[in-house]
Amino acid sequence: MNLLKRLWGRTTLDGEKLAASDDLQEYAQIHLLAEFVETRPLHSTADQQRWNRVLPRPYQETIQLFQKQGWLEANTLDQYRVTPAGRPFVQRYRERLEAEKAAILPQVRQALEARDTSEALEIRRRYEARFPLGKADWTGPEPQLNHSALTRRILFLDHWLLEGLSLETVEWLKLYAAEQHLWGAQWRLSPQEIPAHVEQELATSGLDPVEATFWKAQQLILYVENHDTWQRCKGGDHVRRMEIVGPDDEHTCEHCRQFRGQEFLVARVPELPHRDCTSIVGCRCRYEPVLEVDDEDGL
Ligand SMILES: [Zn+2]
């Protein structure tokens, strides 16, 4: 133990090298360091165990090693923070992550343009597998089994939400929606990313082009997700009722508000989105399966 302690006491880490390394064990250390940019306590025991699986040394040892390098400091409340000496490595690592994100997005977009949603999801999985804990910080939860099938439904959607739009605009919107759905993330575009024809066709909605395209795309995603929820509830024996849920804010219209929190038998549930919704961002209502508490008790 003493010998180990001495050896380990002398360990010097090369932050630049670790931040740029292709070896998961190496860059995982800077990834961990980066978690302490904002002052915070150590990770939960469960998370420490997950980190143990990817770090070259156990989590606790790694933290102590960071402190020895002068990269991390603890305050009297046992909260940790990256020091000015550690910051350049975190910065270098973040730039690297940004570059990787910028490189992967077009690859997924290309697969979606080819309508190959399985391939698009494969690219996402390969990208996320490179993260120490298997997940990027900007993507959605672990995709469900039918995730790429739902993304595909967006690309082939035929719905009144798209009425009155040119084919060109419809295709553009579907791609924007499918991309967000595939990643499980939401983002607004910059005005330069929105083609003139899309801008013109969506300009009537009372929103600027960035907001108009964002909300229209959200509508497509929400429709596909709602439809899927409804189909699964209808096809199964476990759910008899669905609740209509949704935000209650300045964009919630009176029509949608009257349905909020109401439960319906699956066969009688109103269709979403509400056609009579008058919100400028569109109907944001969603179906929530109602779990039957009595059935659970019987088990
Ligand atoms: Zn609604």
mmCIF file of C-alpha atoms and ligand atoms in Angstrom:
data_model
loop_
_atom_site.group_PDB
_atom_site.id
_atom_site.type_symbol
_atom_site.label_atom_id
_atom_site.label_comp_id
_atom_site.label_asym_id
_atom_site.label_seq_id
_atom_site.Cartn_x
_atom_site.Cartn_y
_atom_site.Cartn_z
ATOM 1 C CA MET A 1 0.000 0.000 0.000
ATOM 2 C CA ASN A 2 2.827 2.354 0.926
ATOM 3 C CA LEU A 3 4.628 1.594 -2.277
ATOM 4 C CA LEU A 4 1.486 2.161 -4.288
ATOM 5 C CA LYS A 5 0.858 5.356 -2.466
ATOM 6 C CA ARG A 6 4.310 6.623 -3.249
ATOM 7 C CA LEU A 7 4.135 5.680 -6.901
ATOM 8 C CA TRP A 8 0.763 7.210 -7.236
ATOM 9 C CA GLY A 9 1.888 10.301 -5.359
ATOM 10 C CA ARG A 10 4.380 10.924 -8.097
ATOM 11 C CA THR A 11 1.935 10.450 -10.951
ATOM 12 C CA THR A 12 1.788 13.459 -13.195
ATOM 13 C CA LEU A 13 -1.002 13.829 -15.635
ATOM 14 C CA ASP A 14 -0.591 15.529 -18.984
ATOM 15 C CA GLY A 15 -3.837 17.469 -19.265
ATOM 16 C CA GLU A 16 -3.356 18.532 -22.869
ATOM 17 C CA LYS A 17 -2.673 14.991 -23.956
ATOM 18 C CA LEU A 18 -5.605 13.545 -22.025
ATOM 19 C CA ALA A 19 -8.015 16.142 -23.410
ATOM 20 C CA ALA A 20 -6.984 15.338 -26.981
ATOM 21 C CA SER A 21 -6.590 11.572 -26.591
ATOM 22 C CA ASP A 22 -8.587 9.019 -28.582
ATOM 23 C CA ASP A 23 -8.392 6.585 -25.696
ATOM 24 C CA LEU A 24 -11.578 6.587 -23.625
ATOM 25 C CA GLN A 25 -9.715 5.910 -20.377
ATOM 26 C CA GLU A 26 -7.614 8.978 -20.995
ATOM 27 C CA TYR A 27 -10.148 11.566 -22.084
ATOM 28 C CA ALA A 28 -12.664 10.264 -19.524
ATOM 29 C CA GLN A 29 -10.467 11.864 -16.865
ATOM 30 C CA ILE A 30 -10.848 15.318 -18.374
ATOM 31 C CA HIS A 31 -14.545 14.640 -18.876
ATOM 32 C CA LEU A 32 -14.790 13.993 -15.143
ATOM 33 C CA LEU A 33 -12.745 17.082 -14.345
ATOM 34 C CA ALA A 34 -15.096 19.139 -16.519
ATOM 35 C CA GLU A 35 -18.027 18.130 -14.322
ATOM 36 C CA PHE A 36 -16.542 20.362 -11.651
ATOM 37 C CA VAL A 37 -16.499 23.598 -13.589
ATOM 38 C CA GLU A 38 -19.352 24.705 -11.362
ATOM 39 C CA THR A 39 -18.752 24.052 -7.691
ATOM 40 C CA ARG A 40 -20.408 20.787 -6.719
ATOM 41 C CA PRO A 41 -20.083 17.837 -4.319
ATOM 42 C CA LEU A 42 -18.669 14.507 -5.442
ATOM 43 C CA HIS A 43 -20.963 12.257 -7.484
ATOM 44 C CA SER A 44 -23.442 9.853 -5.912
ATOM 45 C CA THR A 45 -22.174 6.401 -5.007
ATOM 46 C CA ALA A 46 -23.997 4.916 -7.973
ATOM 47 C CA ASP A 47 -22.417 7.411 -10.369
ATOM 48 C CA GLN A 48 -18.998 6.886 -8.824
ATOM 49 C CA GLN A 49 -19.348 3.197 -9.624
ATOM 50 C CA ARG A 50 -20.196 4.008 -13.232
ATOM 51 C CA TRP A 51 -17.135 6.226 -13.416
ATOM 52 C CA ASN A 52 -15.014 3.461 -11.883
ATOM 53 C CA ARG A 53 -15.727 1.336 -14.933
ATOM 54 C CA VAL A 54 -14.231 3.827 -17.381
ATOM 55 C CA LEU A 55 -11.459 5.554 -15.425
ATOM 56 C CA PRO A 56 -7.981 4.042 -15.267
ATOM 57 C CA ARG A 57 -8.078 4.485 -11.455
ATOM 58 C CA PRO A 58 -11.031 4.389 -9.076
ATOM 59 C CA TYR A 59 -13.097 7.561 -8.871
ATOM 60 C CA GLN A 60 -11.912 8.596 -5.409
ATOM 61 C CA GLU A 61 -8.287 8.137 -6.345
ATOM 62 C CA THR A 62 -8.811 10.138 -9.512
ATOM 63 C CA ILE A 63 -10.281 13.013 -7.521
ATOM 64 C CA GLN A 64 -7.304 12.984 -5.155
ATOM 65 C CA LEU A 65 -4.956 12.823 -8.082
ATOM 66 C CA PHE A 66 -6.640 15.887 -9.612
ATOM 67 C CA GLN A 67 -6.128 17.715 -6.335
ATOM 68 C CA LYS A 68 -2.462 16.725 -6.289
ATOM 69 C CA GLN A 69 -2.055 18.072 -9.824
ATOM 70 C CA GLY A 70 -3.550 21.325 -8.645
ATOM 71 C CA TRP A 71 -6.489 20.980 -11.063
ATOM 72 C CA LEU A 72 -9.222 20.589 -8.496
ATOM 73 C CA GLU A 73 -9.792 22.149 -5.107
ATOM 74 C CA ALA A 74 -12.250 21.434 -2.314
ATOM 75 C CA ASN A 75 -13.804 23.994 -0.020
ATOM 76 C CA THR A 76 -14.751 23.488 3.610
ATOM 77 C CA LEU A 77 -18.212 22.258 2.609
ATOM 78 C CA ASP A 78 -16.706 19.348 0.649
ATOM 79 C CA GLN A 79 -17.631 21.005 -2.598
ATOM 80 C CA TYR A 80 -15.174 20.723 -5.445
ATOM 81 C CA ARG A 81 -14.208 23.058 -8.250
ATOM 82 C CA VAL A 82 -11.735 23.174 -11.132
ATOM 83 C CA THR A 83 -8.812 25.502 -10.439
ATOM 84 C CA PRO A 84 -7.409 28.047 -12.919
ATOM 85 C CA ALA A 85 -4.613 25.515 -13.577
ATOM 86 C CA GLY A 86 -7.161 22.871 -14.599
ATOM 87 C CA ARG A 87 -9.367 25.132 -16.679
ATOM 88 C CA PRO A 88 -7.337 25.104 -19.913
ATOM 89 C CA PHE A 89 -7.727 21.330 -20.171
ATOM 90 C CA VAL A 90 -11.457 21.559 -19.611
ATOM 91 C CA GLN A 91 -11.601 24.275 -22.249
ATOM 92 C CA ARG A 92 -9.594 22.183 -24.703
ATOM 93 C CA TYR A 93 -11.861 19.204 -24.077
ATOM 94 C CA ARG A 94 -15.006 21.254 -24.553
ATOM 95 C CA GLU A 95 -13.742 22.569 -27.874
ATOM 96 C CA ARG A 96 -13.108 19.019 -28.902
ATOM 97 C CA LEU A 97 -16.661 17.985 -27.965
ATOM 98 C CA GLU A 98 -18.070 20.916 -29.914
ATOM 99 C CA ALA A 99 -16.041 19.918 -32.970
ATOM 100 C CA GLU A 100 -17.225 16.316 -32.689
ATOM 101 C CA LYS A 101 -20.824 17.458 -32.404
ATOM 102 C CA ALA A 102 -20.435 19.706 -35.448
ATOM 103 C CA ALA A 103 -19.037 16.759 -37.379
ATOM 104 C CA ILE A 104 -21.703 14.240 -36.414
ATOM 105 C CA LEU A 105 -24.801 16.372 -37.015
ATOM 106 C CA PRO A 106 -24.387 16.489 -40.824
ATOM 107 C CA GLN A 107 -23.838 12.717 -40.915
ATOM 108 C CA VAL A 108 -27.165 12.094 -39.214
ATOM 109 C CA ARG A 109 -28.842 14.704 -41.406
ATOM 110 C CA GLN A 110 -27.517 12.971 -44.500
ATOM 111 C CA ALA A 111 -28.892 9.613 -43.366
ATOM 112 C CA LEU A 112 -32.257 11.260 -42.717
ATOM 113 C CA GLU A 113 -32.216 12.910 -46.126
ATOM 114 C CA ALA A 114 -31.778 9.419 -47.534
ATOM 115 C CA ARG A 115 -34.688 8.406 -45.240
ATOM 116 C CA ASP A 116 -32.498 5.808 -43.585
ATOM 117 C CA THR A 117 -33.574 6.376 -39.998
ATOM 118 C CA SER A 118 -31.987 3.129 -38.726
ATOM 119 C CA GLU A 119 -28.631 4.255 -40.015
ATOM 120 C CA ALA A 120 -29.203 7.700 -38.486
ATOM 121 C CA LEU A 121 -29.859 6.107 -35.098
ATOM 122 C CA GLU A 122 -26.803 3.886 -35.488
ATOM 123 C CA ILE A 123 -24.672 6.991 -36.034
ATOM 124 C CA ARG A 124 -26.174 8.548 -32.904
ATOM 125 C CA ARG A 125 -25.451 5.402 -30.887
ATOM 126 C CA ARG A 126 -21.852 5.183 -32.080
ATOM 127 C CA TYR A 127 -21.353 8.844 -31.245
ATOM 128 C CA GLU A 128 -22.805 8.489 -27.745
ATOM 129 C CA ALA A 129 -20.925 5.263 -27.025
ATOM 130 C CA ARG A 130 -17.733 7.309 -27.056
ATOM 131 C CA PHE A 131 -18.856 9.281 -24.014
ATOM 132 C CA PRO A 132 -17.560 7.971 -20.680
ATOM 133 C CA LEU A 133 -21.057 7.286 -19.359
ATOM 134 C CA GLY A 134 -22.511 6.493 -22.782
ATOM 135 C CA LYS A 135 -24.472 9.699 -23.166
ATOM 136 C CA ALA A 136 -23.873 13.191 -24.534
ATOM 137 C CA ASP A 137 -25.117 16.061 -22.400
ATOM 138 C CA TRP A 138 -27.279 17.559 -25.158
ATOM 139 C CA THR A 139 -29.168 14.481 -26.383
ATOM 140 C CA GLY A 140 -32.412 12.982 -25.140
ATOM 141 C CA PRO A 141 -32.942 9.864 -23.034
ATOM 142 C CA GLU A 142 -31.875 6.411 -24.202
ATOM 143 C CA PRO A 143 -33.921 5.775 -27.376
ATOM 144 C CA GLN A 144 -36.793 3.302 -27.126
ATOM 145 C CA LEU A 145 -36.906 0.253 -29.376
ATOM 146 C CA ASN A 146 -39.194 1.929 -31.896
ATOM 147 C CA HIS A 147 -37.366 5.258 -31.865
ATOM 148 C CA SER A 148 -36.083 5.219 -35.430
ATOM 149 C CA ALA A 149 -39.460 3.926 -36.651
ATOM 150 C CA LEU A 150 -41.098 7.006 -35.135
ATOM 151 C CA THR A 151 -38.499 9.283 -36.707
ATOM 152 C CA ARG A 152 -39.379 7.594 -39.975
ATOM 153 C CA ARG A 153 -43.067 8.370 -39.476
ATOM 154 C CA ILE A 154 -42.202 12.058 -39.273
ATOM 155 C CA LEU A 155 -40.469 11.859 -42.648
ATOM 156 C CA PHE A 156 -43.498 10.189 -44.256
ATOM 157 C CA LEU A 157 -46.160 12.155 -42.411
ATOM 158 C CA ASP A 158 -49.312 13.230 -44.211
ATOM 159 C CA HIS A 159 -51.374 15.391 -41.894
ATOM 160 C CA TRP A 160 -53.489 18.542 -41.860
ATOM 161 C CA LEU A 161 -50.710 20.233 -39.885
ATOM 162 C CA LEU A 162 -48.908 20.433 -43.228
ATOM 163 C CA GLU A 163 -51.855 21.675 -45.242
ATOM 164 C CA GLY A 164 -51.259 24.692 -47.455
ATOM 165 C CA LEU A 165 -47.492 24.313 -47.475
ATOM 166 C CA SER A 166 -45.480 23.672 -50.601
ATOM 167 C CA LEU A 167 -43.867 20.283 -51.034
ATOM 168 C CA GLU A 168 -40.465 21.891 -50.715
ATOM 169 C CA THR A 169 -41.343 23.465 -47.370
ATOM 170 C CA VAL A 170 -42.973 20.274 -46.106
ATOM 171 C CA GLU A 171 -39.832 18.288 -46.880
ATOM 172 C CA TRP A 172 -37.652 20.869 -45.194
ATOM 173 C CA LEU A 173 -39.820 20.941 -42.071
ATOM 174 C CA LYS A 174 -39.961 17.168 -41.819
ATOM 175 C CA LEU A 175 -36.202 16.955 -41.974
ATOM 176 C CA TYR A 176 -35.792 19.575 -39.242
ATOM 177 C CA ALA A 177 -38.353 17.750 -37.067
ATOM 178 C CA ALA A 178 -36.894 14.306 -37.767
ATOM 179 C CA GLU A 179 -33.424 15.499 -36.875
ATOM 180 C CA GLN A 180 -34.549 16.798 -33.499
ATOM 181 C CA HIS A 181 -36.579 13.673 -32.846
ATOM 182 C CA LEU A 182 -33.704 11.379 -33.758
ATOM 183 C CA TRP A 183 -31.422 13.115 -31.267
ATOM 184 C CA GLY A 184 -34.170 13.494 -28.670
ATOM 185 C CA ALA A 185 -33.196 17.168 -28.488
ATOM 186 C CA GLN A 186 -34.785 20.501 -29.320
ATOM 187 C CA TRP A 187 -33.071 23.437 -30.905
ATOM 188 C CA ARG A 188 -33.944 26.628 -32.675
ATOM 189 C CA LEU A 189 -32.249 27.438 -35.967
ATOM 190 C CA SER A 190 -30.461 30.648 -36.751
ATOM 191 C CA PRO A 191 -32.356 32.873 -39.232
ATOM 192 C CA GLN A 192 -29.725 32.164 -41.935
ATOM 193 C CA GLU A 193 -30.498 28.450 -41.746
ATOM 194 C CA ILE A 194 -34.124 29.001 -42.759
ATOM 195 C CA PRO A 195 -34.749 29.054 -46.521
ATOM 196 C CA ALA A 196 -36.661 32.013 -47.936
ATOM 197 C CA HIS A 197 -39.578 29.874 -49.148
ATOM 198 C CA VAL A 198 -40.053 28.394 -45.675
ATOM 199 C CA GLU A 199 -39.895 31.825 -44.114
ATOM 200 C CA GLN A 200 -42.522 33.170 -46.488
ATOM 201 C CA GLU A 201 -44.921 30.283 -46.062
ATOM 202 C CA LEU A 202 -44.771 30.249 -42.279
ATOM 203 C CA ALA A 203 -44.674 34.017 -41.823
ATOM 204 C CA THR A 204 -48.445 34.243 -41.425
ATOM 205 C CA SER A 205 -48.479 32.606 -38.031
ATOM 206 C CA GLY A 206 -47.551 35.746 -36.066
ATOM 207 C CA LEU A 207 -44.192 34.343 -35.044
ATOM 208 C CA ASP A 208 -40.762 35.200 -36.376
ATOM 209 C CA PRO A 209 -39.284 32.579 -38.737
ATOM 210 C CA VAL A 210 -37.103 31.020 -36.050
ATOM 211 C CA GLU A 211 -40.044 30.507 -33.688
ATOM 212 C CA ALA A 212 -42.470 29.600 -36.460
ATOM 213 C CA THR A 213 -40.247 26.825 -37.799
ATOM 214 C CA PHE A 214 -39.393 25.615 -34.310
ATOM 215 C CA TRP A 215 -43.022 25.253 -33.247
ATOM 216 C CA LYS A 216 -44.178 23.775 -36.534
ATOM 217 C CA ALA A 217 -41.498 21.105 -36.234
ATOM 218 C CA GLN A 218 -42.508 20.490 -32.611
ATOM 219 C CA GLN A 219 -46.075 19.956 -33.804
ATOM 220 C CA LEU A 220 -44.978 17.192 -36.164
ATOM 221 C CA ILE A 221 -42.940 15.472 -33.469
ATOM 222 C CA LEU A 222 -45.732 15.768 -30.938
ATOM 223 C CA TYR A 223 -48.300 14.398 -33.359
ATOM 224 C CA VAL A 224 -46.213 11.296 -34.082
ATOM 225 C CA GLU A 225 -45.542 10.720 -30.397
ATOM 226 C CA ASN A 226 -49.172 11.216 -29.438
ATOM 227 C CA HIS A 227 -50.339 8.925 -32.179
ATOM 228 C CA ASP A 228 -47.903 6.274 -31.007
ATOM 229 C CA THR A 229 -49.084 6.586 -27.383
ATOM 230 C CA TRP A 230 -52.684 6.293 -28.503
ATOM 231 C CA GLN A 231 -51.967 3.246 -30.670
ATOM 232 C CA ARG A 232 -50.133 1.459 -27.906
ATOM 233 C CA CYS A 233 -52.902 2.166 -25.384
ATOM 234 C CA LYS A 234 -55.560 1.088 -27.837
ATOM 235 C CA GLY A 235 -53.718 -2.135 -28.659
ATOM 236 C CA GLY A 236 -52.960 -3.131 -25.073
ATOM 237 C CA ASP A 237 -55.136 -4.370 -22.221
ATOM 238 C CA HIS A 238 -53.421 -2.464 -19.471
ATOM 239 C CA VAL A 239 -54.551 1.065 -20.104
ATOM 240 C CA ARG A 240 -58.222 1.970 -20.224
ATOM 241 C CA ARG A 241 -57.983 5.707 -19.814
ATOM 242 C CA MET A 242 -55.785 8.499 -21.042
ATOM 243 C CA GLU A 243 -55.311 11.947 -19.596
ATOM 244 C CA ILE A 244 -54.744 15.012 -21.711
ATOM 245 C CA VAL A 245 -51.839 16.972 -20.300
ATOM 246 C CA GLY A 246 -50.017 20.049 -21.489
ATOM 247 C CA PRO A 247 -48.430 23.299 -20.399
ATOM 248 C CA ASP A 248 -50.540 26.060 -18.906
ATOM 249 C CA ASP A 249 -48.933 29.351 -19.852
ATOM 250 C CA GLU A 250 -49.549 32.470 -21.934
ATOM 251 C CA HIS A 251 -49.599 30.343 -25.095
ATOM 252 C CA THR A 252 -52.275 27.940 -23.876
ATOM 253 C CA CYS A 253 -55.535 28.728 -25.636
ATOM 254 C CA GLU A 254 -58.976 28.513 -23.999
ATOM 255 C CA HIS A 255 -59.933 25.556 -26.145
ATOM 256 C CA CYS A 256 -56.978 23.455 -25.012
ATOM 257 C CA ARG A 257 -57.225 24.654 -21.427
ATOM 258 C CA GLN A 258 -60.636 23.059 -20.968
ATOM 259 C CA PHE A 259 -59.161 19.638 -21.784
ATOM 260 C CA ARG A 260 -56.127 19.900 -19.521
ATOM 261 C CA GLY A 261 -56.159 17.272 -16.792
ATOM 262 C CA GLN A 262 -59.227 15.503 -18.155
ATOM 263 C CA GLU A 263 -59.329 11.729 -18.445
ATOM 264 C CA PHE A 264 -61.030 9.816 -21.260
ATOM 265 C CA LEU A 265 -61.602 6.197 -22.159
ATOM 266 C CA VAL A 266 -59.026 5.325 -24.822
ATOM 267 C CA ALA A 267 -61.775 4.781 -27.403
ATOM 268 C CA ARG A 268 -63.322 8.205 -26.695
ATOM 269 C CA VAL A 269 -60.259 10.368 -26.274
ATOM 270 C CA PRO A 270 -60.311 13.524 -28.427
ATOM 271 C CA GLU A 271 -57.934 13.588 -31.329
ATOM 272 C CA LEU A 272 -54.717 15.548 -30.871
ATOM 273 C CA PRO A 273 -53.681 18.092 -31.888
ATOM 274 C CA HIS A 274 -56.938 19.921 -31.288
ATOM 275 C CA ARG A 275 -58.138 21.364 -34.574
ATOM 276 C CA ASP A 276 -59.768 24.254 -32.720
ATOM 277 C CA CYS A 277 -56.598 25.236 -30.896
ATOM 278 C CA THR A 278 -55.935 28.960 -31.457
ATOM 279 C CA SER A 279 -52.476 29.207 -29.907
ATOM 280 C CA ILE A 280 -49.845 30.819 -32.145
ATOM 281 C CA VAL A 281 -47.397 28.045 -31.205
ATOM 282 C CA GLY A 282 -49.976 25.340 -31.944
ATOM 283 C CA CYS A 283 -51.547 22.701 -29.739
ATOM 284 C CA ARG A 284 -49.103 21.321 -27.185
ATOM 285 C CA CYS A 285 -51.486 18.824 -25.581
ATOM 286 C CA ARG A 286 -50.289 15.283 -25.145
ATOM 287 C CA TYR A 287 -51.754 11.937 -24.111
ATOM 288 C CA GLU A 288 -50.690 10.451 -20.826
ATOM 289 C CA PRO A 289 -51.740 6.835 -20.148
ATOM 290 C CA VAL A 290 -53.580 6.557 -16.816
ATOM 291 C CA LEU A 291 -52.210 3.691 -14.781
ATOM 292 C CA GLU A 292 -54.904 1.673 -13.061
ATOM 293 C CA VAL A 293 -53.919 1.569 -9.397
ATOM 294 C CA ASP A 294 -56.351 -1.283 -8.628
ATOM 295 C CA ASP A 295 -54.612 -3.606 -11.063
ATOM 296 C CA GLU A 296 -51.304 -2.976 -9.368
ATOM 297 C CA ASP A 297 -52.793 -3.860 -5.981
ATOM 298 C CA GLY A 298 -53.974 -7.208 -7.307
ATOM 299 C CA LEU A 299 -50.430 -8.322 -8.098
HETATM 300 ZN ZN ZN B 1 -54.256 21.438 -27.351
#
